[in-house]
């Protein structure tokens, strides 16, 4: 059973969730870490559009990260504050999360939805790329995350749609350990 949310946790959630949502909307592309069949990690990026069920990206099979997504659906994603506007390059705001990359089948309602949100955000180019046979539509479904506002301000995101927020008090390196009050039932 999930513990009752405290008033302090509610205030934290009410303040941070709109800030995190605005942070997501400010970005047009995300950093993407994938894993190759040889175990070699790869960092790349992809333009994205956010829908109610995840982040949508179009990726070519010709790209290294396209090959990697065919091999492993596990990805790490990061949205990071532009260093030219950050107060400190050492403490840029960032949202990272672990996700599963699901291939969206062509012709499915989900494919139309994903291409639709990408087209609404980026225009005709999304539709043109989606029509190419080497491009695949992926839905990235986050399952745990971390929002870092600066030094000593790291917040674990968990639960359905990453709506449970907890202050990360043990540093923000390594795995996102959940506090007792932020664990999902």
Tab-separated table of N, CA, C and O in Angstrom, residues 13-56:
chain	number	residue	atom	x	y	z
A	13	UNK	N	5.109	18.840	-5.097
A	13	UNK	CA	4.554	18.338	-6.368
A	13	UNK	C	3.838	19.455	-7.128
A	13	UNK	O	4.029	19.623	-8.331
A	14	UNK	N	3.010	20.234	-6.429
A	14	UNK	CA	2.250	21.310	-7.071
A	14	UNK	C	3.162	22.382	-7.656
A	14	UNK	O	2.828	23.010	-8.653
A	15	UNK	N	4.323	22.584	-7.046
A	15	UNK	CA	5.269	23.579	-7.547
A	15	UNK	C	6.118	23.015	-8.700
A	15	UNK	O	6.321	23.682	-9.706
A	16	UNK	N	6.613	21.797	-8.529
A	16	UNK	CA	7.562	21.243	-9.500
A	16	UNK	C	6.937	20.716	-10.785
A	16	UNK	O	7.526	20.873	-11.856
A	17	UNK	N	5.780	20.080	-10.707
A	17	UNK	CA	5.214	19.475	-11.917
A	17	UNK	C	4.948	20.503	-13.024
A	17	UNK	O	5.307	20.249	-14.179
A	18	UNK	N	4.363	21.678	-12.727
A	18	UNK	CA	4.215	22.675	-13.803
A	18	UNK	C	5.570	23.168	-14.323
A	18	UNK	O	5.733	23.418	-15.520
A	19	UNK	N	6.547	23.293	-13.434
A	19	UNK	CA	7.891	23.716	-13.851
A	19	UNK	C	8.527	22.678	-14.772
A	19	UNK	O	9.126	23.024	-15.792
A	20	UNK	N	8.375	21.415	-14.444
A	20	UNK	CA	8.920	20.335	-15.270
A	20	UNK	C	8.208	20.294	-16.623
A	20	UNK	O	8.837	20.127	-17.666
A	21	UNK	N	6.898	20.474	-16.611
A	21	UNK	CA	6.140	20.482	-17.865
A	21	UNK	C	6.596	21.632	-18.761
A	21	UNK	O	6.798	21.454	-19.966
A	22	UNK	N	6.788	22.811	-18.187
A	22	UNK	CA	7.275	23.968	-18.963
A	22	UNK	C	8.673	23.690	-19.506
A	22	UNK	O	8.985	24.037	-20.648
A	23	UNK	N	9.514	23.042	-18.696
A	23	UNK	CA	10.875	22.697	-19.125
A	23	UNK	C	10.825	21.772	-20.343
A	23	UNK	O	11.555	21.956	-21.312
A	24	UNK	N	9.932	20.790	-20.323
A	24	UNK	CA	9.774	19.876	-21.461
A	24	UNK	C	9.329	20.633	-22.703
A	24	UNK	O	9.836	20.392	-23.800
A	25	UNK	N	8.389	21.549	-22.541
A	25	UNK	CA	7.859	22.294	-23.687
A	25	UNK	C	8.887	23.249	-24.286
A	25	UNK	O	8.802	23.581	-25.470
A	26	UNK	N	9.858	23.691	-23.496
A	26	UNK	CA	10.893	24.604	-23.985
A	26	UNK	C	11.868	23.918	-24.931
A	26	UNK	O	12.599	24.583	-25.655
A	27	UNK	N	11.922	22.614	-24.897
A	27	UNK	CA	12.887	21.858	-25.694
A	27	UNK	C	12.226	21.238	-26.910
A	27	UNK	O	11.110	20.747	-26.841
A	28	UNK	N	12.958	21.253	-28.013
A	28	UNK	CA	12.460	20.632	-29.242
A	28	UNK	C	13.155	19.315	-29.538
A	28	UNK	O	12.678	18.524	-30.346
A	29	UNK	N	14.300	19.090	-28.912
A	29	UNK	CA	15.008	17.827	-29.125
A	29	UNK	C	15.463	17.285	-27.778
A	29	UNK	O	15.574	18.010	-26.794
A	30	UNK	N	15.710	15.995	-27.767
A	30	UNK	CA	16.179	15.331	-26.556
A	30	UNK	C	17.478	14.600	-26.860
A	30	UNK	O	17.745	14.229	-27.999
A	31	UNK	N	18.288	14.448	-25.829
A	31	UNK	CA	19.507	13.657	-25.929
A	31	UNK	C	19.092	12.213	-25.672
A	31	UNK	O	18.297	11.944	-24.773
A	32	UNK	N	19.641	11.308	-26.452
A	32	UNK	CA	19.226	9.916	-26.405
A	32	UNK	C	20.451	9.025	-26.266
A	32	UNK	O	21.372	9.119	-27.075
A	33	UNK	N	20.467	8.191	-25.237
A	33	UNK	CA	21.549	7.226	-25.055
A	33	UNK	C	20.995	5.834	-25.336
A	33	UNK	O	20.026	5.407	-24.712
A	34	UNK	N	21.619	5.170	-26.308
A	34	UNK	CA	21.197	3.830	-26.701
A	34	UNK	C	22.375	2.867	-26.540
A	34	UNK	O	23.512	3.291	-26.346
A	35	UNK	N	22.089	1.593	-26.663
A	35	UNK	CA	23.119	0.569	-26.498
A	35	UNK	C	23.167	-0.309	-27.739
A	35	UNK	O	22.143	-0.825	-28.184
A	36	UNK	N	24.372	-0.470	-28.289
A	36	UNK	CA	24.551	-1.289	-29.477
A	36	UNK	C	24.624	-2.767	-29.150
A	36	UNK	O	24.827	-3.160	-28.001
A	37	UNK	N	24.507	-3.586	-30.164
A	37	UNK	CA	24.562	-5.037	-30.000
A	37	UNK	C	25.915	-5.477	-29.444
A	37	UNK	O	26.026	-6.489	-28.762
A	38	UNK	N	26.958	-4.670	-29.694
A	38	UNK	CA	28.299	-4.956	-29.189
A	38	UNK	C	28.515	-4.438	-27.771
A	38	UNK	O	29.610	-4.528	-27.223
A	39	UNK	N	27.454	-3.866	-27.171
A	39	UNK	CA	27.555	-3.333	-25.823
A	39	UNK	C	28.084	-1.906	-25.761
A	39	UNK	O	28.216	-1.330	-24.687
A	40	UNK	N	28.379	-1.334	-26.907
A	40	UNK	CA	28.916	0.022	-26.968
A	40	UNK	C	27.777	1.040	-26.834
A	40	UNK	O	26.833	1.016	-27.606
A	41	UNK	N	27.870	1.951	-25.864
A	41	UNK	CA	26.838	2.979	-25.747
A	41	UNK	C	26.995	4.031	-26.837
A	41	UNK	O	28.088	4.228	-27.370
A	42	UNK	N	25.900	4.686	-27.156
A	42	UNK	CA	25.903	5.734	-28.174
A	42	UNK	C	25.027	6.883	-27.704
A	42	UNK	O	23.902	6.676	-27.265
A	43	UNK	N	25.554	8.096	-27.803
A	43	UNK	CA	24.792	9.300	-27.484
A	43	UNK	C	24.386	9.964	-28.783
A	43	UNK	O	25.193	10.095	-29.701
A	44	UNK	N	23.138	10.350	-28.862
A	44	UNK	CA	22.628	11.013	-30.045
A	44	UNK	C	21.532	11.976	-29.619
A	44	UNK	O	21.404	12.283	-28.435
A	45	UNK	N	20.761	12.430	-30.587
A	45	UNK	CA	19.631	13.292	-30.262
A	45	UNK	C	18.523	13.027	-31.257
A	45	UNK	O	18.722	12.435	-32.314
A	46	UNK	N	17.335	13.479	-30.903
A	46	UNK	CA	16.195	13.389	-31.821
A	46	UNK	C	15.203	14.488	-31.462
A	46	UNK	O	14.954	14.740	-30.281
A	47	UNK	N	14.630	15.129	-32.480
A	47	UNK	CA	13.508	16.022	-32.221
A	47	UNK	C	12.362	15.182	-31.644
A	47	UNK	O	12.204	14.016	-31.999
A	48	UNK	N	11.564	15.765	-30.760
A	48	UNK	CA	10.483	15.007	-30.136
A	48	UNK	C	9.220	15.841	-30.032
A	48	UNK	O	9.251	17.067	-30.081
A	49	UNK	N	8.118	15.145	-29.879
A	49	UNK	CA	6.835	15.759	-29.544
A	49	UNK	C	6.255	14.945	-28.394
A	49	UNK	O	6.374	13.715	-28.358
A	50	UNK	N	5.670	15.641	-27.472
A	50	UNK	CA	5.113	15.018	-26.279
A	50	UNK	C	3.612	14.853	-26.431
A	50	UNK	O	2.921	15.780	-26.855
A	51	UNK	N	3.134	13.660	-26.117
A	51	UNK	CA	1.698	13.379	-26.090
A	51	UNK	C	1.355	12.856	-24.697
A	51	UNK	O	2.243	12.694	-23.853
A	52	UNK	N	0.105	12.565	-24.470
A	52	UNK	CA	-0.322	12.101	-23.151
A	52	UNK	C	0.208	10.720	-22.791
A	52	UNK	O	0.176	10.327	-21.632
A	53	UNK	N	0.733	9.991	-23.769
A	53	UNK	CA	1.209	8.637	-23.499
A	53	UNK	C	2.717	8.464	-23.692
A	53	UNK	O	3.224	7.349	-23.648
A	54	UNK	N	3.448	9.544	-23.923
A	54	UNK	CA	4.904	9.435	-24.046
A	54	UNK	C	5.477	10.451	-25.020
A	54	UNK	O	4.779	11.333	-25.520
A	55	UNK	N	6.762	10.309	-25.264
A	55	UNK	CA	7.510	11.152	-26.184
A	55	UNK	C	7.601	10.422	-27.518
A	55	UNK	O	7.957	9.250	-27.556
A	56	UNK	N	7.317	11.105	-28.624
A	56	UNK	CA	7.398	10.494	-29.944
A	56	UNK	C	8.617	11.028	-30.688
A	56	UNK	O	8.876	12.237	-30.679
